[in-house]
Amino acid sequence: TQYIGEIKIWDLSTIRFTQVSVVNLEITIAHSLEVFKKKNTLVVAGEYKCWKKPNQFDTMFLVDIETKDILSTWKDRAVVQSTQKVRFVKGKYLLACGFSNGFLKLFSCDKKFNCIRIVKAHQGKINKLHVTRINQHPFCLTESDDKRIRLWNINSQITALRSWNFPQKTIIG
């Protein structure tokens, strides 16, 4: 996107890249994109900035890639800074989101956004999050402006396992 809300989807499987789709959304800055390939959907998280609407909510869109229809939106007072898919079992995914107010939220995204877990993860905004699997179990790392990195166990609850503090400097992803 270049301040016009245009999201282009490309097929990178061949030497010559092919544009698959173009989706136009009411968004000026896309902070994060996530594709759910099996469901043929795209999550776009970002913000809408306009001089006339300074209190506009920040938004996530769930878009059908083929039809370009918006299936669902999520409006929040905090900016979604980072997103990543979380695979619980084969073929079943959730979406982890780090917000500018320090919250970590977990969503199901079948045909609409459904927030299923929330935790106050940091005192500052969550700049980055990364989900990984160890022995088929999902874990999440979050990095924040509060100069901490935290490791989370993602199960029926979101449980903090470890925290590392870097008081000397701000971490960049």
mmCIF file of C-alpha atoms in Angstrom, residues 20-171:
data_model
loop_
_atom_site.group_PDB
_atom_site.id
_atom_site.type_symbol
_atom_site.label_atom_id
_atom_site.label_comp_id
_atom_site.label_asym_id
_atom_site.label_seq_id
_atom_site.Cartn_x
_atom_site.Cartn_y
_atom_site.Cartn_z
ATOM 1 C CA VAL A 20 -2.942 -12.702 -8.676
ATOM 2 C CA SER A 21 -5.219 -10.051 -7.218
ATOM 3 C CA VAL A 22 -5.546 -6.407 -6.174
ATOM 4 C CA VAL A 23 -7.664 -5.447 -3.179
ATOM 5 C CA ASN A 24 -8.517 -1.849 -2.261
ATOM 6 C CA LEU A 25 -9.218 -1.092 1.410
ATOM 7 C CA GLU A 26 -9.892 2.022 3.475
ATOM 8 C CA ILE A 27 -6.456 1.931 5.065
ATOM 9 C CA THR A 28 -3.430 4.204 4.702
ATOM 10 C CA ILE A 29 -0.715 2.248 6.495
ATOM 11 C CA ALA A 30 -0.652 -1.554 6.472
ATOM 12 C CA HIS A 31 1.379 -2.758 9.453
ATOM 13 C CA SER A 32 0.903 -6.449 8.854
ATOM 14 C CA LEU A 33 -0.371 -8.920 6.237
ATOM 15 C CA GLU A 34 -1.139 -12.583 6.814
ATOM 16 C CA VAL A 35 -2.411 -15.115 4.242
ATOM 17 C CA PHE A 36 -4.550 -18.124 5.183
ATOM 18 C CA LYS A 37 -3.822 -20.088 2.026
ATOM 19 C CA LYS A 38 -6.223 -23.012 2.587
ATOM 20 C CA LYS A 39 -9.112 -20.626 3.265
ATOM 21 C CA ASN A 40 -8.063 -18.296 0.424
ATOM 22 C CA THR A 41 -8.238 -15.313 2.773
ATOM 23 C CA LEU A 42 -5.981 -12.409 3.653
ATOM 24 C CA VAL A 43 -5.756 -10.463 6.917
ATOM 25 C CA VAL A 44 -4.646 -6.832 6.581
ATOM 26 C CA ALA A 45 -3.933 -4.929 9.801
ATOM 27 C CA GLY A 46 -3.134 -1.257 9.918
ATOM 28 C CA GLU A 47 -4.468 2.215 10.396
ATOM 29 C CA TYR A 48 -6.422 4.899 8.622
ATOM 30 C CA LYS A 49 -4.874 8.356 8.929
ATOM 31 C CA CYS A 50 -6.741 11.438 7.830
ATOM 32 C CA TRP A 51 -6.583 15.087 8.888
ATOM 33 C CA LYS A 52 -10.352 15.290 9.275
ATOM 34 C CA LYS A 53 -10.775 12.089 11.327
ATOM 35 C CA PRO A 54 -8.056 12.033 14.006
ATOM 36 C CA ASN A 55 -9.973 9.589 16.216
ATOM 37 C CA GLN A 56 -10.621 6.997 13.505
ATOM 38 C CA PHE A 57 -10.377 3.434 14.801
ATOM 39 C CA ASP A 58 -7.546 1.273 13.578
ATOM 40 C CA THR A 59 -8.689 -1.784 11.733
ATOM 41 C CA MET A 60 -8.086 -5.364 10.622
ATOM 42 C CA PHE A 61 -9.754 -6.663 7.489
ATOM 43 C CA LEU A 62 -10.437 -10.293 6.586
ATOM 44 C CA VAL A 63 -10.614 -10.427 2.774
ATOM 45 C CA ASP A 64 -11.562 -13.226 0.371
ATOM 46 C CA ILE A 65 -8.664 -13.193 -2.111
ATOM 47 C CA GLU A 66 -10.685 -14.540 -5.048
ATOM 48 C CA THR A 67 -13.844 -12.388 -4.787
ATOM 49 C CA LYS A 68 -12.107 -9.419 -3.049
ATOM 50 C CA ASP A 69 -15.043 -9.241 -0.625
ATOM 51 C CA ILE A 70 -14.415 -8.020 2.903
ATOM 52 C CA LEU A 71 -15.638 -10.891 5.086
ATOM 53 C CA SER A 72 -15.058 -9.205 8.431
ATOM 54 C CA THR A 73 -13.505 -6.158 10.102
ATOM 55 C CA TRP A 74 -12.111 -5.631 13.590
ATOM 56 C CA LYS A 75 -12.010 -2.116 14.999
ATOM 57 C CA ASP A 76 -9.936 -1.306 18.041
ATOM 58 C CA ARG A 77 -8.683 1.877 19.716
ATOM 59 C CA ALA A 78 -5.115 0.519 19.597
ATOM 60 C CA VAL A 79 -3.027 -0.058 16.479
ATOM 61 C CA VAL A 80 -2.292 -3.637 15.418
ATOM 62 C CA GLN A 81 1.518 -3.573 15.127
ATOM 63 C CA SER A 82 2.249 -7.200 14.239
ATOM 64 C CA THR A 83 0.368 -10.392 13.353
ATOM 65 C CA GLN A 84 1.270 -14.017 12.803
ATOM 66 C CA LYS A 85 -0.574 -17.287 12.240
ATOM 67 C CA VAL A 86 -0.620 -19.832 15.063
ATOM 68 C CA ARG A 87 -1.141 -23.476 14.029
ATOM 69 C CA PHE A 88 -2.854 -25.446 16.801
ATOM 70 C CA VAL A 89 -3.463 -28.682 14.933
ATOM 71 C CA LYS A 90 -3.009 -29.661 11.308
ATOM 72 C CA GLY A 91 -5.044 -27.300 9.141
ATOM 73 C CA LYS A 92 -6.399 -25.190 12.061
ATOM 74 C CA TYR A 93 -4.955 -21.725 12.510
ATOM 75 C CA LEU A 94 -5.498 -18.767 14.790
ATOM 76 C CA LEU A 95 -4.097 -15.249 14.461
ATOM 77 C CA ALA A 96 -1.874 -13.696 17.148
ATOM 78 C CA CYS A 97 -1.835 -9.875 17.209
ATOM 79 C CA GLY A 98 0.425 -7.466 19.082
ATOM 80 C CA PHE A 99 -1.151 -4.069 19.776
ATOM 81 C CA SER A 100 0.235 -0.572 20.409
ATOM 82 C CA ASN A 101 -1.238 -0.599 23.941
ATOM 83 C CA GLY A 102 0.791 -3.681 24.958
ATOM 84 C CA PHE A 103 -2.001 -6.238 24.583
ATOM 85 C CA LEU A 104 -1.531 -9.624 22.932
ATOM 86 C CA LYS A 105 -4.781 -10.940 21.426
ATOM 87 C CA LEU A 106 -5.613 -14.250 19.778
ATOM 88 C CA PHE A 107 -8.316 -14.428 17.082
ATOM 89 C CA SER A 108 -10.079 -17.157 15.169
ATOM 90 C CA CYS A 109 -10.682 -16.009 11.578
ATOM 91 C CA ASP A 110 -12.985 -18.453 9.831
ATOM 92 C CA LYS A 111 -15.609 -16.153 8.318
ATOM 93 C CA LYS A 112 -15.238 -13.356 10.874
ATOM 94 C CA PHE A 113 -12.835 -12.166 13.567
ATOM 95 C CA ASN A 114 -13.540 -13.709 16.955
ATOM 96 C CA CYS A 115 -11.235 -12.585 19.794
ATOM 97 C CA ILE A 116 -10.737 -15.677 21.966
ATOM 98 C CA ARG A 117 -7.840 -14.672 24.264
ATOM 99 C CA ILE A 118 -6.451 -11.373 25.581
ATOM 100 C CA VAL A 119 -3.475 -10.682 27.852
ATOM 101 C CA LYS A 120 -1.681 -7.468 28.874
ATOM 102 C CA ALA A 121 1.727 -8.588 27.611
ATOM 103 C CA HIS A 122 3.818 -5.396 27.931
ATOM 104 C CA GLN A 123 3.793 -1.849 29.317
ATOM 105 C CA GLY A 124 4.809 -0.425 25.914
ATOM 106 C CA LYS A 125 3.648 -1.203 22.389
ATOM 107 C CA ILE A 126 4.385 -4.634 20.971
ATOM 108 C CA ASN A 127 6.637 -3.999 17.976
ATOM 109 C CA LYS A 128 7.066 -7.589 16.813
ATOM 110 C CA LEU A 129 5.798 -11.033 17.605
ATOM 111 C CA HIS A 130 6.967 -14.377 16.362
ATOM 112 C CA VAL A 131 5.200 -17.727 16.678
ATOM 113 C CA THR A 132 7.110 -20.989 16.607
ATOM 114 C CA ARG A 133 6.365 -24.632 17.363
ATOM 115 C CA ILE A 134 8.405 -26.808 19.712
ATOM 116 C CA ASN A 135 7.383 -30.484 19.854
ATOM 117 C CA GLN A 136 4.166 -29.613 17.990
ATOM 118 C CA HIS A 137 3.189 -26.991 20.608
ATOM 119 C CA PRO A 138 2.879 -23.243 19.763
ATOM 120 C CA PHE A 139 4.943 -20.622 21.581
ATOM 121 C CA CYS A 140 5.097 -16.873 20.972
ATOM 122 C CA LEU A 141 7.889 -14.315 21.429
ATOM 123 C CA THR A 142 6.924 -10.647 21.834
ATOM 124 C CA GLU A 143 9.241 -7.628 21.662
ATOM 125 C CA SER A 144 8.173 -4.261 23.068
ATOM 126 C CA ASP A 145 9.065 -0.611 23.604
ATOM 127 C CA ASP A 146 9.255 -1.456 27.336
ATOM 128 C CA LYS A 147 12.677 -2.968 26.431
ATOM 129 C CA ARG A 148 11.560 -6.529 27.114
ATOM 130 C CA ILE A 149 11.244 -9.735 25.168
ATOM 131 C CA ARG A 150 8.764 -12.270 26.538
ATOM 132 C CA LEU A 151 8.150 -15.932 25.762
ATOM 133 C CA TRP A 152 4.525 -17.095 25.901
ATOM 134 C CA ASN A 153 2.938 -20.523 26.016
ATOM 135 C CA ILE A 154 -0.143 -20.463 23.797
ATOM 136 C CA ASN A 155 -2.640 -23.022 25.065
ATOM 137 C CA SER A 156 -6.125 -22.628 26.577
ATOM 138 C CA GLN A 157 -4.620 -19.527 28.239
ATOM 139 C CA ILE A 158 -1.738 -17.299 27.148
ATOM 140 C CA THR A 159 0.873 -17.883 29.858
ATOM 141 C CA ALA A 160 4.138 -15.955 30.296
ATOM 142 C CA LEU A 161 7.105 -18.334 30.587
ATOM 143 C CA ARG A 162 10.199 -16.087 30.486
ATOM 144 C CA SER A 163 11.030 -12.418 30.303
ATOM 145 C CA TRP A 164 14.288 -10.773 29.249
ATOM 146 C CA ASN A 165 14.978 -7.136 30.045
ATOM 147 C CA PHE A 166 17.314 -4.979 27.917
ATOM 148 C CA PRO A 167 17.523 -1.681 29.867
ATOM 149 C CA GLN A 168 20.386 -0.165 27.870
ATOM 150 C CA LYS A 169 18.702 0.107 24.475
ATOM 151 C CA THR A 170 15.479 -0.333 22.577
ATOM 152 C CA ILE A 171 15.237 -3.598 20.676
#
